[in-house]
Amino acid sequence: MIPALGIDFGGTKIEAVLLGADGETLWQQRVPNPGTYDAALATIAGFVAAADVVGGTACSVGIGAPGSPSPHTGLMRNSNSLYLNGRSFGNDLIAVLNRPVKLVNDANCLALSEATDGAAAGARSVFALVIGTGVGGGIILSGACLDGAHGIAGEIGHSPLPWPRSDELPPPACWCGRTGCIESWVSGTGFARAAKAEHSLSLKAPEIVAAARAGDPAARAALDAYIDRLGRVLAMVANLLDPEVVVLGGGMSNVAEIYADLPAIVRRHAFSDLWEGRIVPARWGDASGMRGAARLWTAEA
């Protein structure tokens, strides 16, 4: 097996890892997202050149990107890195790198990584939810990514927040043009937005969590509201897919307080007399998306 390069194309950073035959990390690098299309292509080309040197041969390349290419046009859509939308990202990468590239949604990459040798290893059905700058979802069934007929399977970030309370109405506007999207509530930026609107906290997500831990009542109320919303989202997932394991990734997945309360909230809303699914953080943390991207060439189609 040749060395496998996986690239996680995030909203604020682009990160790459080179894996060896046994899944060991041979090389890793992270840089800020440059914010323009041509610069992003150049960044990825630089990663590939460096990985080839480390691996001693031309590596395979897999990329997890926000949004996904349309199966009809090949053009990117639904990306919160807006400069990717409408671009032939996959074909442009192939031309720049002069080799084949596998390009899929970043949440699918996280799901694949965690189902292979992560927190959901051994499970036949896995749902991964990325709760970072945006919200993305990915589905693994029997070891394979479920893309769906139109390449949008698992993408719940721009569905409405389920079972909205009266104080959640009218719903907030989302960058996608809709209102009340799950992303506008349970992403890190959505958490901060709601904390400001409801509790006058002009803080970023990590600062709100720190304040809650320090005993600030407004911050604690904001965090409790966040956990309740995330639980409702996962109950909707349970009703639709009933996965054995839900894996959480992205910055908000690192908030340890969310895991104790989520199962009870899911049970309250799931349409079942019994729900015993597991909700766990990604074993590989921030590296999981790029590790999954590296495995795209060896995963079952």
PDB file of C-alpha atoms in Angstrom:
ATOM      1  CA  MET A   1       0.000   0.000   0.000  1.00  0.00           C
ATOM      2  CA  ILE A   2       1.390   3.394  -0.978  1.00  0.00           C
ATOM      3  CA  PRO A   3       1.306   6.188   1.608  1.00  0.00           C
ATOM      4  CA  ALA A   4      -2.133   7.800   1.814  1.00  0.00           C
ATOM      5  CA  LEU A   5      -2.561  11.552   2.162  1.00  0.00           C
ATOM      6  CA  GLY A   6      -5.744  12.838   3.751  1.00  0.00           C
ATOM      7  CA  ILE A   7      -6.696  16.504   3.732  1.00  0.00           C
ATOM      8  CA  ASP A   8      -9.352  18.103   5.910  1.00  0.00           C
ATOM      9  CA  PHE A   9     -10.562  21.329   4.288  1.00  0.00           C
ATOM     10  CA  GLY A  10     -12.043  23.268   7.195  1.00  0.00           C
ATOM     11  CA  GLY A  11     -13.679  26.660   7.428  1.00  0.00           C
ATOM     12  CA  THR A  12     -10.736  28.174   9.309  1.00  0.00           C
ATOM     13  CA  LYS A  13      -7.883  25.753   8.568  1.00  0.00           C
ATOM     14  CA  ILE A  14      -6.653  23.155   6.093  1.00  0.00           C
ATOM     15  CA  GLU A  15      -4.871  20.179   7.602  1.00  0.00           C
ATOM     16  CA  ALA A  16      -3.145  17.156   6.096  1.00  0.00           C
ATOM     17  CA  VAL A  17      -1.893  13.812   7.372  1.00  0.00           C
ATOM     18  CA  LEU A  18       0.125  11.106   5.610  1.00  0.00           C
ATOM     19  CA  LEU A  19      -0.696   7.589   6.789  1.00  0.00           C
ATOM     20  CA  GLY A  20       1.444   4.496   6.332  1.00  0.00           C
ATOM     21  CA  ALA A  21       0.286   0.967   5.599  1.00  0.00           C
ATOM     22  CA  ASP A  22      -0.670   0.294   9.227  1.00  0.00           C
ATOM     23  CA  GLY A  23      -2.428   3.626   9.746  1.00  0.00           C
ATOM     24  CA  GLU A  24       0.567   5.202  11.442  1.00  0.00           C
ATOM     25  CA  THR A  25       1.134   8.936  11.008  1.00  0.00           C
ATOM     26  CA  LEU A  26       4.157   9.639   8.815  1.00  0.00           C
ATOM     27  CA  TRP A  27       3.712  13.398   8.494  1.00  0.00           C
ATOM     28  CA  GLN A  28       1.190  16.069   9.439  1.00  0.00           C
ATOM     29  CA  GLN A  29       0.752  19.783   8.764  1.00  0.00           C
ATOM     30  CA  ARG A  30      -1.891  22.444   9.448  1.00  0.00           C
ATOM     31  CA  VAL A  31      -2.246  25.941   7.986  1.00  0.00           C
ATOM     32  CA  PRO A  32      -4.971  28.611   8.103  1.00  0.00           C
ATOM     33  CA  ASN A  33      -7.569  28.488   5.342  1.00  0.00           C
ATOM     34  CA  PRO A  34      -6.193  31.109   2.918  1.00  0.00           C
ATOM     35  CA  GLY A  35      -9.650  32.388   2.009  1.00  0.00           C
ATOM     36  CA  THR A  36      -9.378  32.340  -1.789  1.00  0.00           C
ATOM     37  CA  TYR A  37      -9.797  29.568  -4.327  1.00  0.00           C
ATOM     38  CA  ASP A  38      -6.449  29.764  -6.106  1.00  0.00           C
ATOM     39  CA  ALA A  39      -4.572  30.017  -2.815  1.00  0.00           C
ATOM     40  CA  ALA A  40      -6.396  26.947  -1.517  1.00  0.00           C
ATOM     41  CA  LEU A  41      -5.375  24.944  -4.588  1.00  0.00           C
ATOM     42  CA  ALA A  42      -1.793  26.061  -4.067  1.00  0.00           C
ATOM     43  CA  THR A  43      -1.925  25.075  -0.393  1.00  0.00           C
ATOM     44  CA  ILE A  44      -3.111  21.569  -1.254  1.00  0.00           C
ATOM     45  CA  ALA A  45      -0.448  21.241  -3.972  1.00  0.00           C
ATOM     46  CA  GLY A  46       2.160  22.140  -1.368  1.00  0.00           C
ATOM     47  CA  PHE A  47       0.849  19.462   0.984  1.00  0.00           C
ATOM     48  CA  VAL A  48       1.012  16.833  -1.751  1.00  0.00           C
ATOM     49  CA  ALA A  49       4.563  17.764  -2.764  1.00  0.00           C
ATOM     50  CA  ALA A  50       5.733  17.549   0.854  1.00  0.00           C
ATOM     51  CA  ALA A  51       3.953  14.225   1.410  1.00  0.00           C
ATOM     52  CA  ASP A  52       5.546  12.708  -1.700  1.00  0.00           C
ATOM     53  CA  VAL A  53       8.980  13.563  -0.328  1.00  0.00           C
ATOM     54  CA  VAL A  54       8.233  12.076   3.098  1.00  0.00           C
ATOM     55  CA  GLY A  55       6.666   8.924   1.660  1.00  0.00           C
ATOM     56  CA  GLY A  56       9.306   8.455  -1.013  1.00  0.00           C
ATOM     57  CA  THR A  57       6.715   7.988  -3.748  1.00  0.00           C
ATOM     58  CA  ALA A  58       3.566   9.563  -5.168  1.00  0.00           C
ATOM     59  CA  CYS A  59       0.908   9.254  -2.474  1.00  0.00           C
ATOM     60  CA  SER A  60      -2.810   8.733  -2.924  1.00  0.00           C
ATOM     61  CA  VAL A  61      -4.881  11.843  -2.180  1.00  0.00           C
ATOM     62  CA  GLY A  62      -8.249  12.016  -0.441  1.00  0.00           C
ATOM     63  CA  ILE A  63      -9.931  15.261   0.543  1.00  0.00           C
ATOM     64  CA  GLY A  64     -12.769  15.956   2.910  1.00  0.00           C
ATOM     65  CA  ALA A  65     -14.394  19.247   1.999  1.00  0.00           C
ATOM     66  CA  PRO A  66     -17.267  21.302   3.345  1.00  0.00           C
ATOM     67  CA  GLY A  67     -20.215  20.758   1.046  1.00  0.00           C
ATOM     68  CA  SER A  68     -19.969  18.245  -1.782  1.00  0.00           C
ATOM     69  CA  PRO A  69     -19.663  18.070  -5.568  1.00  0.00           C
ATOM     70  CA  SER A  70     -22.937  17.753  -7.441  1.00  0.00           C
ATOM     71  CA  PRO A  71     -23.264  14.302  -9.027  1.00  0.00           C
ATOM     72  CA  HIS A  72     -24.806  16.012 -12.064  1.00  0.00           C
ATOM     73  CA  THR A  73     -22.403  18.899 -12.729  1.00  0.00           C
ATOM     74  CA  GLY A  74     -19.351  18.129 -10.632  1.00  0.00           C
ATOM     75  CA  LEU A  75     -19.524  21.645  -9.230  1.00  0.00           C
ATOM     76  CA  MET A  76     -19.287  22.239  -5.499  1.00  0.00           C
ATOM     77  CA  ARG A  77     -22.416  23.231  -3.600  1.00  0.00           C
ATOM     78  CA  ASN A  78     -23.535  23.787   0.006  1.00  0.00           C
ATOM     79  CA  SER A  79     -20.085  24.808   1.259  1.00  0.00           C
ATOM     80  CA  ASN A  80     -19.713  27.375   4.026  1.00  0.00           C
ATOM     81  CA  SER A  81     -16.323  28.157   2.470  1.00  0.00           C
ATOM     82  CA  LEU A  82     -18.322  30.128  -0.046  1.00  0.00           C
ATOM     83  CA  TYR A  83     -15.524  30.515  -2.582  1.00  0.00           C
ATOM     84  CA  LEU A  84     -15.729  26.762  -3.307  1.00  0.00           C
ATOM     85  CA  ASN A  85     -19.367  26.884  -4.420  1.00  0.00           C
ATOM     86  CA  GLY A  86     -19.868  26.666  -8.164  1.00  0.00           C
ATOM     87  CA  ARG A  87     -16.270  25.573  -8.723  1.00  0.00           C
ATOM     88  CA  SER A  88     -15.082  22.357 -10.333  1.00  0.00           C
ATOM     89  CA  PHE A  89     -12.936  21.687  -7.286  1.00  0.00           C
ATOM     90  CA  GLY A  90     -12.286  18.006  -7.926  1.00  0.00           C
ATOM     91  CA  ASN A  91     -11.294  18.438 -11.563  1.00  0.00           C
ATOM     92  CA  ASP A  92      -9.157  21.458 -10.770  1.00  0.00           C
ATOM     93  CA  LEU A  93      -7.322  19.474  -8.105  1.00  0.00           C
ATOM     94  CA  ILE A  94      -6.693  16.620 -10.542  1.00  0.00           C
ATOM     95  CA  ALA A  95      -5.252  19.092 -13.048  1.00  0.00           C
ATOM     96  CA  VAL A  96      -3.043  20.835 -10.483  1.00  0.00           C
ATOM     97  CA  LEU A  97      -1.821  17.642  -8.810  1.00  0.00           C
ATOM     98  CA  ASN A  98      -1.579  15.522 -11.978  1.00  0.00           C
ATOM     99  CA  ARG A  99      -3.058  12.482 -10.235  1.00  0.00           C
ATOM    100  CA  PRO A 100      -6.498  11.127  -9.304  1.00  0.00           C
ATOM    101  CA  VAL A 101      -8.202  12.608  -6.247  1.00  0.00           C
ATOM    102  CA  LYS A 102     -11.134  11.408  -4.154  1.00  0.00           C
ATOM    103  CA  LEU A 103     -13.227  14.299  -2.869  1.00  0.00           C
ATOM    104  CA  VAL A 104     -16.131  13.778  -0.478  1.00  0.00           C
ATOM    105  CA  ASN A 105     -17.936  15.642   2.264  1.00  0.00           C
ATOM    106  CA  ASP A 106     -15.838  16.172   5.388  1.00  0.00           C
ATOM    107  CA  ALA A 107     -18.415  14.608   7.709  1.00  0.00           C
ATOM    108  CA  ASN A 108     -18.321  11.396   5.666  1.00  0.00           C
ATOM    109  CA  CYS A 109     -14.572  11.328   6.190  1.00  0.00           C
ATOM    110  CA  LEU A 110     -14.951  11.652   9.947  1.00  0.00           C
ATOM    111  CA  ALA A 111     -17.582   8.905   9.948  1.00  0.00           C
ATOM    112  CA  LEU A 112     -15.330   6.599   7.915  1.00  0.00           C
ATOM    113  CA  SER A 113     -12.351   7.232  10.187  1.00  0.00           C
ATOM    114  CA  GLU A 114     -14.263   6.548  13.370  1.00  0.00           C
ATOM    115  CA  ALA A 115     -16.021   3.463  11.989  1.00  0.00           C
ATOM    116  CA  THR A 116     -12.694   2.026  10.828  1.00  0.00           C
ATOM    117  CA  ASP A 117     -10.473   2.333  13.904  1.00  0.00           C
ATOM    118  CA  GLY A 118     -12.081   4.971  16.060  1.00  0.00           C
ATOM    119  CA  ALA A 119     -14.846   5.365  18.607  1.00  0.00           C
ATOM    120  CA  ALA A 120     -17.367   3.431  16.468  1.00  0.00           C
ATOM    121  CA  ALA A 121     -15.098   0.581  15.366  1.00  0.00           C
ATOM    122  CA  GLY A 122     -17.120  -2.624  15.020  1.00  0.00           C
ATOM    123  CA  ALA A 123     -20.497  -0.895  14.636  1.00  0.00           C
ATOM    124  CA  ARG A 124     -22.489  -1.642  11.483  1.00  0.00           C
ATOM    125  CA  SER A 125     -24.375   1.679  11.513  1.00  0.00           C
ATOM    126  CA  VAL A 126     -22.693   4.956  12.402  1.00  0.00           C
ATOM    127  CA  PHE A 127     -23.810   8.561  12.165  1.00  0.00           C
ATOM    128  CA  ALA A 128     -21.165  11.258  12.510  1.00  0.00           C
ATOM    129  CA  LEU A 129     -22.121  14.836  13.282  1.00  0.00           C
ATOM    130  CA  VAL A 130     -19.528  17.562  12.861  1.00  0.00           C
ATOM    131  CA  ILE A 131     -20.351  20.518  15.112  1.00  0.00           C
ATOM    132  CA  GLY A 132     -17.664  23.062  14.381  1.00  0.00           C
ATOM    133  CA  THR A 133     -17.783  26.261  12.342  1.00  0.00           C
ATOM    134  CA  GLY A 134     -20.694  24.628  10.519  1.00  0.00           C
ATOM    135  CA  VAL A 135     -22.699  21.427  10.925  1.00  0.00           C
ATOM    136  CA  GLY A 136     -22.267  18.376   8.722  1.00  0.00           C
ATOM    137  CA  GLY A 137     -23.411  14.775   8.887  1.00  0.00           C
ATOM    138  CA  GLY A 138     -22.099  11.507   7.527  1.00  0.00           C
ATOM    139  CA  ILE A 139     -23.433   7.953   7.479  1.00  0.00           C
ATOM    140  CA  ILE A 140     -21.533   4.640   7.454  1.00  0.00           C
ATOM    141  CA  LEU A 141     -23.383   1.377   6.847  1.00  0.00           C
ATOM    142  CA  SER A 142     -21.406  -1.878   7.030  1.00  0.00           C
ATOM    143  CA  GLY A 143     -18.116  -0.075   6.484  1.00  0.00           C
ATOM    144  CA  ALA A 144     -19.146   2.033   3.486  1.00  0.00           C
ATOM    145  CA  CYS A 145     -20.102   5.701   3.182  1.00  0.00           C
ATOM    146  CA  LEU A 146     -23.717   6.280   2.249  1.00  0.00           C
ATOM    147  CA  ASP A 147     -23.662   9.223  -0.153  1.00  0.00           C
ATOM    148  CA  GLY A 148     -27.282   8.991  -1.316  1.00  0.00           C
ATOM    149  CA  ALA A 149     -28.724   9.417  -4.786  1.00  0.00           C
ATOM    150  CA  HIS A 150     -27.862  13.112  -4.869  1.00  0.00           C
ATOM    151  CA  GLY A 151     -24.795  13.192  -2.646  1.00  0.00           C
ATOM    152  CA  ILE A 152     -26.510  14.779   0.349  1.00  0.00           C
ATOM    153  CA  ALA A 153     -27.174  11.824   2.674  1.00  0.00           C
ATOM    154  CA  GLY A 154     -26.680  12.825   6.290  1.00  0.00           C
ATOM    155  CA  GLU A 155     -26.565  16.545   5.598  1.00  0.00           C
ATOM    156  CA  ILE A 156     -28.952  17.702   8.295  1.00  0.00           C
ATOM    157  CA  GLY A 157     -27.275  21.043   9.005  1.00  0.00           C
ATOM    158  CA  HIS A 158     -29.784  22.943   6.894  1.00  0.00           C
ATOM    159  CA  SER A 159     -32.896  21.203   8.096  1.00  0.00           C
ATOM    160  CA  PRO A 160     -34.961  23.071  10.701  1.00  0.00           C
ATOM    161  CA  LEU A 161     -34.213  22.652  14.387  1.00  0.00           C
ATOM    162  CA  PRO A 162     -36.698  19.959  15.517  1.00  0.00           C
ATOM    163  CA  TRP A 163     -39.419  20.588  18.076  1.00  0.00           C
ATOM    164  CA  PRO A 164     -38.730  24.340  18.435  1.00  0.00           C
ATOM    165  CA  ARG A 165     -39.805  26.008  21.646  1.00  0.00           C
ATOM    166  CA  SER A 166     -41.702  29.273  21.729  1.00  0.00           C
ATOM    167  CA  ASP A 167     -38.556  31.152  22.766  1.00  0.00           C
ATOM    168  CA  GLU A 168     -36.815  29.828  19.640  1.00  0.00           C
ATOM    169  CA  LEU A 169     -39.332  31.518  17.385  1.00  0.00           C
ATOM    170  CA  PRO A 170     -39.181  33.353  15.085  1.00  0.00           C
ATOM    171  CA  PRO A 171     -36.150  31.363  13.875  1.00  0.00           C
ATOM    172  CA  PRO A 172     -32.834  33.069  13.080  1.00  0.00           C
ATOM    173  CA  ALA A 173     -31.641  33.610   9.530  1.00  0.00           C
ATOM    174  CA  CYS A 174     -28.957  31.288   8.165  1.00  0.00           C
ATOM    175  CA  TRP A 175     -26.219  32.084   5.635  1.00  0.00           C
ATOM    176  CA  CYS A 176     -27.829  29.568   3.251  1.00  0.00           C
ATOM    177  CA  GLY A 177     -30.888  31.812   2.827  1.00  0.00           C
ATOM    178  CA  ARG A 178     -33.240  29.733   4.984  1.00  0.00           C
ATOM    179  CA  THR A 179     -34.261  30.325   8.586  1.00  0.00           C
ATOM    180  CA  GLY A 180     -34.024  28.168  11.687  1.00  0.00           C
ATOM    181  CA  CYS A 181     -31.377  25.795  10.330  1.00  0.00           C
ATOM    182  CA  ILE A 182     -29.769  23.345  12.713  1.00  0.00           C
ATOM    183  CA  GLU A 183     -26.404  24.885  11.827  1.00  0.00           C
ATOM    184  CA  SER A 184     -27.548  28.261  13.128  1.00  0.00           C
ATOM    185  CA  TRP A 185     -28.200  26.643  16.532  1.00  0.00           C
ATOM    186  CA  VAL A 186     -25.688  23.842  17.226  1.00  0.00           C
ATOM    187  CA  SER A 187     -22.535  24.851  15.374  1.00  0.00           C
ATOM    188  CA  GLY A 188     -19.944  26.653  17.474  1.00  0.00           C
ATOM    189  CA  THR A 189     -20.906  29.914  15.815  1.00  0.00           C
ATOM    190  CA  GLY A 190     -24.585  29.102  16.320  1.00  0.00           C
ATOM    191  CA  PHE A 191     -23.980  28.489  20.010  1.00  0.00           C
ATOM    192  CA  ALA A 192     -22.308  31.886  20.340  1.00  0.00           C
ATOM    193  CA  ARG A 193     -25.092  33.559  18.342  1.00  0.00           C
ATOM    194  CA  ALA A 194     -27.803  32.115  20.570  1.00  0.00           C
ATOM    195  CA  ALA A 195     -25.897  32.968  23.761  1.00  0.00           C
ATOM    196  CA  LYS A 196     -25.672  36.576  22.653  1.00  0.00           C
ATOM    197  CA  ALA A 197     -29.305  36.816  21.544  1.00  0.00           C
ATOM    198  CA  GLU A 198     -30.731  35.081  24.620  1.00  0.00           C
ATOM    199  CA  HIS A 199     -28.260  35.895  27.392  1.00  0.00           C
ATOM    200  CA  SER A 200     -26.389  39.001  26.150  1.00  0.00           C
ATOM    201  CA  LEU A 201     -23.084  37.123  26.124  1.00  0.00           C
ATOM    202  CA  SER A 202     -20.730  38.626  23.550  1.00  0.00           C
ATOM    203  CA  LEU A 203     -18.293  35.713  23.739  1.00  0.00           C
ATOM    204  CA  LYS A 204     -16.962  32.992  21.480  1.00  0.00           C
ATOM    205  CA  ALA A 205     -18.026  29.402  22.099  1.00  0.00           C
ATOM    206  CA  PRO A 206     -14.922  28.348  24.101  1.00  0.00           C
ATOM    207  CA  GLU A 207     -15.242  31.455  26.264  1.00  0.00           C
ATOM    208  CA  ILE A 208     -18.888  30.677  27.043  1.00  0.00           C
ATOM    209  CA  VAL A 209     -17.954  27.130  28.068  1.00  0.00           C
ATOM    210  CA  ALA A 210     -15.150  28.445  30.286  1.00  0.00           C
ATOM    211  CA  ALA A 211     -17.525  30.933  31.911  1.00  0.00           C
ATOM    212  CA  ALA A 212     -20.094  28.181  32.525  1.00  0.00           C
ATOM    213  CA  ARG A 213     -17.427  26.074  34.217  1.00  0.00           C
ATOM    214  CA  ALA A 214     -16.487  29.059  36.354  1.00  0.00           C
ATOM    215  CA  GLY A 215     -20.053  29.326  37.629  1.00  0.00           C
ATOM    216  CA  ASP A 216     -21.475  32.139  35.506  1.00  0.00           C
ATOM    217  CA  PRO A 217     -25.268  31.534  35.521  1.00  0.00           C
ATOM    218  CA  ALA A 218     -25.943  33.092  32.107  1.00  0.00           C
ATOM    219  CA  ALA A 219     -23.212  31.013  30.492  1.00  0.00           C
ATOM    220  CA  ARG A 220     -24.492  27.874  32.211  1.00  0.00           C
ATOM    221  CA  ALA A 221     -28.013  28.592  30.950  1.00  0.00           C
ATOM    222  CA  ALA A 222     -26.666  29.091  27.434  1.00  0.00           C
ATOM    223  CA  LEU A 223     -24.798  25.789  27.577  1.00  0.00           C
ATOM    224  CA  ASP A 224     -27.834  23.934  28.924  1.00  0.00           C
ATOM    225  CA  ALA A 225     -29.943  25.337  26.080  1.00  0.00           C
ATOM    226  CA  TYR A 226     -27.289  24.222  23.592  1.00  0.00           C
ATOM    227  CA  ILE A 227     -27.251  20.667  24.960  1.00  0.00           C
ATOM    228  CA  ASP A 228     -31.047  20.478  24.789  1.00  0.00           C
ATOM    229  CA  ARG A 229     -31.008  21.596  21.141  1.00  0.00           C
ATOM    230  CA  LEU A 230     -28.292  19.140  20.219  1.00  0.00           C
ATOM    231  CA  GLY A 231     -30.238  16.365  21.936  1.00  0.00           C
ATOM    232  CA  ARG A 232     -33.310  17.152  19.865  1.00  0.00           C
ATOM    233  CA  VAL A 233     -31.210  17.033  16.704  1.00  0.00           C
ATOM    234  CA  LEU A 234     -29.854  13.613  17.644  1.00  0.00           C
ATOM    235  CA  ALA A 235     -33.358  12.364  18.473  1.00  0.00           C
ATOM    236  CA  MET A 236     -34.366  13.276  14.933  1.00  0.00           C
ATOM    237  CA  VAL A 237     -31.372  11.266  13.692  1.00  0.00           C
ATOM    238  CA  ALA A 238     -32.449   8.339  15.874  1.00  0.00           C
ATOM    239  CA  ASN A 239     -35.961   8.465  14.442  1.00  0.00           C
ATOM    240  CA  LEU A 240     -34.657   8.526  10.874  1.00  0.00           C
ATOM    241  CA  LEU A 241     -31.621   6.212  10.945  1.00  0.00           C
ATOM    242  CA  ASP A 242     -31.503   4.565  14.382  1.00  0.00           C
ATOM    243  CA  PRO A 243     -27.687   4.203  14.285  1.00  0.00           C
ATOM    244  CA  GLU A 244     -25.807   2.061  16.776  1.00  0.00           C
ATOM    245  CA  VAL A 245     -23.317   4.845  17.427  1.00  0.00           C
ATOM    246  CA  VAL A 246     -23.389   8.615  17.011  1.00  0.00           C
ATOM    247  CA  VAL A 247     -19.903  10.110  16.840  1.00  0.00           C
ATOM    248  CA  LEU A 248     -19.462  13.825  17.432  1.00  0.00           C
ATOM    249  CA  GLY A 249     -16.608  15.780  15.886  1.00  0.00           C
ATOM    250  CA  GLY A 250     -15.667  19.427  15.492  1.00  0.00           C
ATOM    251  CA  GLY A 251     -14.872  21.971  18.173  1.00  0.00           C
ATOM    252  CA  MET A 252     -18.087  21.598  20.161  1.00  0.00           C
ATOM    253  CA  SER A 253     -17.529  17.837  20.477  1.00  0.00           C
ATOM    254  CA  ASN A 254     -14.665  18.654  22.860  1.00  0.00           C
ATOM    255  CA  VAL A 255     -17.081  20.073  25.456  1.00  0.00           C
ATOM    256  CA  ALA A 256     -17.152  17.190  27.923  1.00  0.00           C
ATOM    257  CA  GLU A 257     -20.317  18.415  29.654  1.00  0.00           C
ATOM    258  CA  ILE A 258     -22.568  17.590  26.697  1.00  0.00           C
ATOM    259  CA  TYR A 259     -22.221  13.797  26.904  1.00  0.00           C
ATOM    260  CA  ALA A 260     -23.804  13.219  30.309  1.00  0.00           C
ATOM    261  CA  ASP A 261     -27.150  14.808  29.404  1.00  0.00           C
ATOM    262  CA  LEU A 262     -27.584  13.965  25.715  1.00  0.00           C
ATOM    263  CA  PRO A 263     -28.855  10.352  26.063  1.00  0.00           C
ATOM    264  CA  ALA A 264     -31.760  11.351  28.315  1.00  0.00           C
ATOM    265  CA  ILE A 265     -32.777  14.131  25.920  1.00  0.00           C
ATOM    266  CA  VAL A 266     -32.678  11.753  22.953  1.00  0.00           C
ATOM    267  CA  ARG A 267     -34.792   9.199  24.834  1.00  0.00           C
ATOM    268  CA  ARG A 268     -37.323  11.915  25.651  1.00  0.00           C
ATOM    269  CA  HIS A 269     -37.858  12.725  21.978  1.00  0.00           C
ATOM    270  CA  ALA A 270     -37.113   9.465  20.149  1.00  0.00           C
ATOM    271  CA  PHE A 271     -40.204   7.652  18.883  1.00  0.00           C
ATOM    272  CA  SER A 272     -39.433   4.459  20.767  1.00  0.00           C
ATOM    273  CA  ASP A 273     -40.004   2.823  24.134  1.00  0.00           C
ATOM    274  CA  LEU A 274     -36.300   1.993  24.277  1.00  0.00           C
ATOM    275  CA  TRP A 275     -33.253   3.852  22.984  1.00  0.00           C
ATOM    276  CA  GLU A 276     -29.784   2.663  23.930  1.00  0.00           C
ATOM    277  CA  GLY A 277     -27.578   4.159  21.234  1.00  0.00           C
ATOM    278  CA  ARG A 278     -24.119   5.435  22.120  1.00  0.00           C
ATOM    279  CA  ILE A 279     -23.106   9.084  21.742  1.00  0.00           C
ATOM    280  CA  VAL A 280     -19.343   9.446  21.830  1.00  0.00           C
ATOM    281  CA  PRO A 281     -16.629  11.940  20.903  1.00  0.00           C
ATOM    282  CA  ALA A 282     -14.388  11.100  17.961  1.00  0.00           C
ATOM    283  CA  ARG A 283     -11.438   9.001  19.110  1.00  0.00           C
ATOM    284  CA  TRP A 284      -9.123  10.794  16.720  1.00  0.00           C
ATOM    285  CA  GLY A 285     -10.416  14.267  17.592  1.00  0.00           C
ATOM    286  CA  ASP A 286      -9.502  16.971  15.116  1.00  0.00           C
ATOM    287  CA  ALA A 287      -7.422  14.464  13.133  1.00  0.00           C
ATOM    288  CA  SER A 288     -10.360  12.195  12.378  1.00  0.00           C
ATOM    289  CA  GLY A 289     -11.588  13.971   9.241  1.00  0.00           C
ATOM    290  CA  MET A 290      -8.222  13.890   7.530  1.00  0.00           C
ATOM    291  CA  ARG A 291      -7.593  10.286   8.597  1.00  0.00           C
ATOM    292  CA  GLY A 292     -10.887   9.325   6.993  1.00  0.00           C
ATOM    293  CA  ALA A 293      -9.971  11.254   3.846  1.00  0.00           C
ATOM    294  CA  ALA A 294      -6.731   9.264   3.648  1.00  0.00           C
ATOM    295  CA  ARG A 295      -8.753   6.034   3.790  1.00  0.00           C
ATOM    296  CA  LEU A 296     -11.071   6.913   0.892  1.00  0.00           C
ATOM    297  CA  TRP A 297      -9.006   4.872  -1.554  1.00  0.00           C
ATOM    298  CA  THR A 298      -9.205   1.707   0.533  1.00  0.00           C
ATOM    299  CA  ALA A 299     -12.796   2.008   1.794  1.00  0.00           C
ATOM    300  CA  GLU A 300     -15.550   0.008   0.204  1.00  0.00           C
ATOM    301  CA  ALA A 301     -17.441   1.891  -2.476  1.00  0.00           C
TER     302      ALA A 301
END
